[in-house]
mmCIF file of N, CA, C and O in Angstrom:
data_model
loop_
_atom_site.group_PDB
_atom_site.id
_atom_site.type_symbol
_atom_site.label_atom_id
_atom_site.label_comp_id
_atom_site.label_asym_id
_atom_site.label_seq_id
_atom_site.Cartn_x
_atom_site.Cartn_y
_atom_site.Cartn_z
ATOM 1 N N UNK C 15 42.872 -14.919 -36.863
ATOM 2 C CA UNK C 15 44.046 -15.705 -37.156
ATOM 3 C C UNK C 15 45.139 -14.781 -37.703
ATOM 4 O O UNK C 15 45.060 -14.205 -38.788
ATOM 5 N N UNK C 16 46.121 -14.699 -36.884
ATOM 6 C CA UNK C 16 47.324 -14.028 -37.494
ATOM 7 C C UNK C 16 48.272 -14.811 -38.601
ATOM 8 O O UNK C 16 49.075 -15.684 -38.271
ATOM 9 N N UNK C 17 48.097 -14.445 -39.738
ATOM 10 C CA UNK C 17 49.024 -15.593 -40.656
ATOM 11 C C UNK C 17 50.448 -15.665 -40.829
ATOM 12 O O UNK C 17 51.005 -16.598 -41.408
ATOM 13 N N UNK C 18 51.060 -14.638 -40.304
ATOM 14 C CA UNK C 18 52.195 -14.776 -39.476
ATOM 15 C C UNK C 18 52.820 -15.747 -38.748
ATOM 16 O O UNK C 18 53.738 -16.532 -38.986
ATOM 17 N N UNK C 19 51.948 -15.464 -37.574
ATOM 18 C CA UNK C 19 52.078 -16.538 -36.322
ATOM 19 C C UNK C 19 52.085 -17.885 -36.719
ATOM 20 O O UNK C 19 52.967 -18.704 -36.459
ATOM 21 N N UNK C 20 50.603 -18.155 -37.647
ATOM 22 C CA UNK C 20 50.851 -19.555 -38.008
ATOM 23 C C UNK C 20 51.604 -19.852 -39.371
ATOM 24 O O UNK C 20 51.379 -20.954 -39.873
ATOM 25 N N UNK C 21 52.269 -19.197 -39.873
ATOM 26 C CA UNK C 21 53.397 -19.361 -40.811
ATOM 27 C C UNK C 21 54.876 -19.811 -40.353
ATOM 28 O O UNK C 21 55.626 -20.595 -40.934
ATOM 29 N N UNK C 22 55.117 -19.017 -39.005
ATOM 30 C CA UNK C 22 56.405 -19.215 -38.277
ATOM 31 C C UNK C 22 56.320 -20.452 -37.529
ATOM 32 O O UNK C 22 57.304 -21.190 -37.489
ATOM 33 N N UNK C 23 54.895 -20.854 -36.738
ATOM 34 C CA UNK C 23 54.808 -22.453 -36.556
ATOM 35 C C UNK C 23 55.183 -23.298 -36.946
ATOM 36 O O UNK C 23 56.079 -23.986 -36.457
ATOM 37 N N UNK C 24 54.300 -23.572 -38.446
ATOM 38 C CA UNK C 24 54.663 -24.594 -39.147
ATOM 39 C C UNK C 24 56.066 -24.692 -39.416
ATOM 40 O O UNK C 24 56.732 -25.663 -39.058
ATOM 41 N N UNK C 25 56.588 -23.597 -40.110
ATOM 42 C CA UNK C 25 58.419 -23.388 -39.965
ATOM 43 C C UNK C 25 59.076 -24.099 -38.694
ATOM 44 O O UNK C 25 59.929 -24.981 -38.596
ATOM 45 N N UNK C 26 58.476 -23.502 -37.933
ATOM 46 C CA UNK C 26 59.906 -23.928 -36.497
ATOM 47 C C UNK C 26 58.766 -25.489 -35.963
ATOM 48 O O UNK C 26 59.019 -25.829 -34.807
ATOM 49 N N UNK C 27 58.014 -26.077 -36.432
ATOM 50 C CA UNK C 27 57.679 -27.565 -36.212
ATOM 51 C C UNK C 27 58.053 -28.224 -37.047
ATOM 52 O O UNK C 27 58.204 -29.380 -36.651
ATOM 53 N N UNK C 28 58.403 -28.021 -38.506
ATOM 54 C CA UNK C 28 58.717 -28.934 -39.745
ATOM 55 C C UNK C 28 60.119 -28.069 -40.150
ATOM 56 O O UNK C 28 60.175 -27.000 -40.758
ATOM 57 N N UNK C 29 61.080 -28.774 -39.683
ATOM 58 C CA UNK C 29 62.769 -27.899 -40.078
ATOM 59 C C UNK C 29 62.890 -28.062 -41.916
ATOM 60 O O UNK C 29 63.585 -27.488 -42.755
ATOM 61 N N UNK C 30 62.055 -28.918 -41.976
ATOM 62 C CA UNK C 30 62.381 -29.067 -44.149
ATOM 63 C C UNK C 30 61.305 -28.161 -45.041
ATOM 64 O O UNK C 30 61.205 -28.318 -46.258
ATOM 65 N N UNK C 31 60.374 -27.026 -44.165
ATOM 66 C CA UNK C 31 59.953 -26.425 -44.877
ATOM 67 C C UNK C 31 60.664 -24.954 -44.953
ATOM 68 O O UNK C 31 61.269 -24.397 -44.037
ATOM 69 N N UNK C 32 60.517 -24.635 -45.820
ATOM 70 C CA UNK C 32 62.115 -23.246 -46.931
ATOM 71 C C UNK C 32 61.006 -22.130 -46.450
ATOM 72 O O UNK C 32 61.385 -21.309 -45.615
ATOM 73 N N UNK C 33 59.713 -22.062 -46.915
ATOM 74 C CA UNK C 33 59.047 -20.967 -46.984
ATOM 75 C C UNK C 33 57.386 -21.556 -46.603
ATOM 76 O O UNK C 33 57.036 -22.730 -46.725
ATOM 77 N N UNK C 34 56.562 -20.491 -46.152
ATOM 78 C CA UNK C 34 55.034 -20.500 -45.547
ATOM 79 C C UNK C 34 54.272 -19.967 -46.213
ATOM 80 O O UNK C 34 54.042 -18.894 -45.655
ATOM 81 N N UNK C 35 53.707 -20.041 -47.097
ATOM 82 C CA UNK C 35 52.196 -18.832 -47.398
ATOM 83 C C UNK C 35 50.927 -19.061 -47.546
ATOM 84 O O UNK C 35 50.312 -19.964 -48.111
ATOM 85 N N UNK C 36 50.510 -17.849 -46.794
ATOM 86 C CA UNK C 36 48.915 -18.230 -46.399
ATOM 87 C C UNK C 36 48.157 -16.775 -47.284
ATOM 88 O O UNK C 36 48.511 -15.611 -47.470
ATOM 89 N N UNK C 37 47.163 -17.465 -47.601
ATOM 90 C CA UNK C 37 45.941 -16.812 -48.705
ATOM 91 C C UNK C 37 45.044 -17.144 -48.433
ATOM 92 O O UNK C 37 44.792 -18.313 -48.140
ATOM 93 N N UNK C 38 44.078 -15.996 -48.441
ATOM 94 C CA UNK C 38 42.406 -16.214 -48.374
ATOM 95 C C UNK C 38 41.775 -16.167 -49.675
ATOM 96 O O UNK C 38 41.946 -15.300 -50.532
ATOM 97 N N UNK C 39 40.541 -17.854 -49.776
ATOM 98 C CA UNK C 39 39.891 -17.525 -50.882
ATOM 99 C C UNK C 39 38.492 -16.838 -50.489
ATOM 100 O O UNK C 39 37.988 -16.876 -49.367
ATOM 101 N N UNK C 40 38.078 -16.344 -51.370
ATOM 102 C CA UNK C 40 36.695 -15.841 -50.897
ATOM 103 C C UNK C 40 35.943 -16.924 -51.565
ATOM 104 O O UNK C 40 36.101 -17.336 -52.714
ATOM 105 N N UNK C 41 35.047 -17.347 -50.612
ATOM 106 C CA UNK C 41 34.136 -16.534 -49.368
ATOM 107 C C UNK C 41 34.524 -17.373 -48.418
ATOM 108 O O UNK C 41 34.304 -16.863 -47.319
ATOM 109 N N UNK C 42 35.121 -18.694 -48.313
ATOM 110 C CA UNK C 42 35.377 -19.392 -47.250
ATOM 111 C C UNK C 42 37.158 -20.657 -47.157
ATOM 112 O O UNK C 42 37.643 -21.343 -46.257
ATOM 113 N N UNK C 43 37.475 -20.430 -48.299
ATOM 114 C CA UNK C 43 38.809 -20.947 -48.643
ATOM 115 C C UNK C 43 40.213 -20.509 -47.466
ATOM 116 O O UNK C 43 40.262 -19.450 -46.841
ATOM 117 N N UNK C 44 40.991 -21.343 -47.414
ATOM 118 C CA UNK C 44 42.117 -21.042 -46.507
ATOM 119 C C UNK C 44 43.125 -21.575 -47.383
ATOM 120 O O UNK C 44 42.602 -22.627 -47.749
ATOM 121 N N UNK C 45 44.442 -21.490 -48.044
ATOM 122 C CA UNK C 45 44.991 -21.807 -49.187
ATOM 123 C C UNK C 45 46.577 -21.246 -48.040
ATOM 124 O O UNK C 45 46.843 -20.163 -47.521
ATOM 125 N N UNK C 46 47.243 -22.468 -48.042
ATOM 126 C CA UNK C 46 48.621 -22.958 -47.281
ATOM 127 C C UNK C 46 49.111 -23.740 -48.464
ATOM 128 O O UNK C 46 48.760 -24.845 -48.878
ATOM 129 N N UNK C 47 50.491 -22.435 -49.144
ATOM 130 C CA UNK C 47 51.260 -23.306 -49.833
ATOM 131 C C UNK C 47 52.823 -22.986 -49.028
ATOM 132 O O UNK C 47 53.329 -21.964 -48.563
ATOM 133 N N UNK C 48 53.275 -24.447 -49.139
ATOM 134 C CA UNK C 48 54.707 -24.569 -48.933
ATOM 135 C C UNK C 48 55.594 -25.079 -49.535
ATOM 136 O O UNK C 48 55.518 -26.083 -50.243
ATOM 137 N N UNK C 49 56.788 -24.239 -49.239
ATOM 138 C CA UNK C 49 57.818 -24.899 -50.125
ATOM 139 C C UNK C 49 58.768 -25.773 -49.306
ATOM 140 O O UNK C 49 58.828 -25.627 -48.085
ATOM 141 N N UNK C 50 59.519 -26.686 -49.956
ATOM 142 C CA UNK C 50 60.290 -27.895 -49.372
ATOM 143 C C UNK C 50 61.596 -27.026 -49.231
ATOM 144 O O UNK C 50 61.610 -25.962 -49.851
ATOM 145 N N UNK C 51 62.292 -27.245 -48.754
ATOM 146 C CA UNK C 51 63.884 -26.958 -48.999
ATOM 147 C C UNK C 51 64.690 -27.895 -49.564
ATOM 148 O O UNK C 51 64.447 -29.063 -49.261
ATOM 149 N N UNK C 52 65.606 -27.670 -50.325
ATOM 150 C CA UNK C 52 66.047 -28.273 -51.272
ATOM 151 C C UNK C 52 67.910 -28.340 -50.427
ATOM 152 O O UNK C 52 68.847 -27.542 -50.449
ATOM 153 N N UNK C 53 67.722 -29.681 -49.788
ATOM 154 C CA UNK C 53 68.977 -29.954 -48.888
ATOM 155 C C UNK C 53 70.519 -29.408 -49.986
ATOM 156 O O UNK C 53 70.559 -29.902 -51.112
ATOM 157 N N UNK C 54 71.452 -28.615 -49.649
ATOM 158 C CA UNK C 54 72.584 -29.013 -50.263
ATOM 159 C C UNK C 54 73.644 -29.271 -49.556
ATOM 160 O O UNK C 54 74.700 -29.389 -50.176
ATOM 161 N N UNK C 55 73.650 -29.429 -48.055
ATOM 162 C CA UNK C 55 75.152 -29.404 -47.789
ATOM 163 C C UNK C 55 75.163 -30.350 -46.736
ATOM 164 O O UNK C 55 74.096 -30.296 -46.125
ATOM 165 N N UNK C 56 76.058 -31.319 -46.213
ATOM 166 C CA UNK C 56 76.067 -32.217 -45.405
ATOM 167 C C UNK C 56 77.326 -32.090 -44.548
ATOM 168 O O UNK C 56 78.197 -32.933 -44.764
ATOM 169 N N UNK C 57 77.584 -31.066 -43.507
ATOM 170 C CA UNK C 57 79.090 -31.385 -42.605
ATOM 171 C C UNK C 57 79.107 -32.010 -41.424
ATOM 172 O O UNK C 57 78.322 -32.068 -40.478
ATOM 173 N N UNK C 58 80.081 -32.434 -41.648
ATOM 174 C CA UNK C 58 80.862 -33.636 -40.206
ATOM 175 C C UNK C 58 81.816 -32.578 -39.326
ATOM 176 O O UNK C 58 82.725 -31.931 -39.847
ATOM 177 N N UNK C 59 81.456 -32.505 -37.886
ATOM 178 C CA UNK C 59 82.334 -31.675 -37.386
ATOM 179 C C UNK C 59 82.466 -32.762 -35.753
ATOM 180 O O UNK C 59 81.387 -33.055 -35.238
ATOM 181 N N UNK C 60 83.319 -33.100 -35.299
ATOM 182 C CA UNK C 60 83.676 -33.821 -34.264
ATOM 183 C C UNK C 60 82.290 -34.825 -33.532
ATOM 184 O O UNK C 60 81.881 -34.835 -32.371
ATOM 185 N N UNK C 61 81.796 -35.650 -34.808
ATOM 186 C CA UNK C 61 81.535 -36.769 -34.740
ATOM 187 C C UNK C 61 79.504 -36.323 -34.961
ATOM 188 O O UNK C 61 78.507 -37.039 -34.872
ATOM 189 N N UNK C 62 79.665 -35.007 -35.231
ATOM 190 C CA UNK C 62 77.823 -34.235 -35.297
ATOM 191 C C UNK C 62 78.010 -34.300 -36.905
ATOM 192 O O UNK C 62 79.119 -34.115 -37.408
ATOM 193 N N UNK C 63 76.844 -34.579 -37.689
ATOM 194 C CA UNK C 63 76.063 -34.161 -38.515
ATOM 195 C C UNK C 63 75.380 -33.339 -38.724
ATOM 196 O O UNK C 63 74.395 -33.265 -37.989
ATOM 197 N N UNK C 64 75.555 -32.247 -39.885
ATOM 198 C CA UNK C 64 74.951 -31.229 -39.915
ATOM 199 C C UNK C 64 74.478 -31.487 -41.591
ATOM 200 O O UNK C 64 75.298 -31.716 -42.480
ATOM 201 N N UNK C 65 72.624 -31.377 -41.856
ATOM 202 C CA UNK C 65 72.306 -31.567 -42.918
ATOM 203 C C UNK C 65 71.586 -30.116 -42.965
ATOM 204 O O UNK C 65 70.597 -29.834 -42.290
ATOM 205 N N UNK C 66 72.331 -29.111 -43.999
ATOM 206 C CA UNK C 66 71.692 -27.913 -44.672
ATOM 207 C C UNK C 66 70.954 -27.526 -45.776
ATOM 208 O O UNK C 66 71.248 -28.162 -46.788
ATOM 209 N N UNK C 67 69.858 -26.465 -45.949
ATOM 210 C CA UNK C 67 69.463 -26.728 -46.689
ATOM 211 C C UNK C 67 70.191 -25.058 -47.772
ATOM 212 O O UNK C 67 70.927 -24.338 -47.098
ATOM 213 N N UNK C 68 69.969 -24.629 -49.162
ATOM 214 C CA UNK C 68 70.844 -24.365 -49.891
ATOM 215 C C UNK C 68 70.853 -22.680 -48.981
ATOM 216 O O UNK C 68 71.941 -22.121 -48.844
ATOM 217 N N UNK C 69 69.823 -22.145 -48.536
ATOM 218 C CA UNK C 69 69.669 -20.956 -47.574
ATOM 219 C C UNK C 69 70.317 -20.904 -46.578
ATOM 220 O O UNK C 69 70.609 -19.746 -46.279
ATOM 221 N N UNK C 70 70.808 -21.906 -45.687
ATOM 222 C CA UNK C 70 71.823 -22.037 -45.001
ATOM 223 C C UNK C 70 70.974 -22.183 -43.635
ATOM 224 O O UNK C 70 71.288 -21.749 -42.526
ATOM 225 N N UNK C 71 69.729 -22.961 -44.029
ATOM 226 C CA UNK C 71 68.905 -22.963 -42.674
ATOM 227 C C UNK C 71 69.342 -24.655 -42.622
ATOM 228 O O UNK C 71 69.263 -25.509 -43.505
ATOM 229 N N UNK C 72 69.890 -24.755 -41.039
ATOM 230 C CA UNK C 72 69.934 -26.018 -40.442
ATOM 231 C C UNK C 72 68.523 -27.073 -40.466
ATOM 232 O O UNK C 72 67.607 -26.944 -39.654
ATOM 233 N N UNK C 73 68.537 -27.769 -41.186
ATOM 234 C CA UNK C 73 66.869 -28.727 -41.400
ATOM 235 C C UNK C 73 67.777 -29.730 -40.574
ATOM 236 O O UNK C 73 66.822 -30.357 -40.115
ATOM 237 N N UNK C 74 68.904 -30.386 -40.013
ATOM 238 C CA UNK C 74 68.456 -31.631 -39.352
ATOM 239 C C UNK C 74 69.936 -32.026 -38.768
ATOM 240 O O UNK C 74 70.896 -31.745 -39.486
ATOM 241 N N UNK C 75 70.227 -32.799 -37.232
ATOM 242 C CA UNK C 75 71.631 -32.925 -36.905
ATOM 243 C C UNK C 75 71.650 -34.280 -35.908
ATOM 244 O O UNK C 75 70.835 -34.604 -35.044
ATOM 245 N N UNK C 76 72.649 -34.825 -36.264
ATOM 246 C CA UNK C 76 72.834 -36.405 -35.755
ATOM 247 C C UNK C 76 74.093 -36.485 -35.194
ATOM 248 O O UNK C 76 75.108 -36.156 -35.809
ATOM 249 N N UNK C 77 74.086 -36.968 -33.888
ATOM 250 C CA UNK C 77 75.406 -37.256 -33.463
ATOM 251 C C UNK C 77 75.632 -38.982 -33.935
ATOM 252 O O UNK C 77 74.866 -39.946 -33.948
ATOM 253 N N UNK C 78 76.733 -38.839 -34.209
ATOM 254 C CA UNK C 78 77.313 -40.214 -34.695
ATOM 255 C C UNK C 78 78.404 -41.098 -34.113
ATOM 256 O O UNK C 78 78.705 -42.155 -34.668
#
């Protein structure tokens, strides 16, 4: 298992997670913590919604 690979997954399948990390417990543990992103910015640009989060990663967009 590359924990990479499945770090950048979960990222580009769930747009509201900020960050990925993967840890091994010994002797048989798999330990996935994530962080949320913490939305701050909401722009209107010719009728699109753009909801950002404070990193400036696009989490979500609605035409209206």
């Amino acid at each position: 298992m590359n924990k990479y690979n499945v770090a950048g997954r979960i990222s580009d399948a769930l747009p509201y997670v900020e960050a990925v990390s993967i840890y091994r417990g010994l002797p048989d543990t798999l330990h996935i913590q994530i962080r949320e992103c913490e939305c701050g910015v909401v722009l209107e640009q010719d009728g699109q919604t753009w909801l950002m989060c404070a990193s400036g990663k696009v989490v979500d967009s609605q035409v209206g």
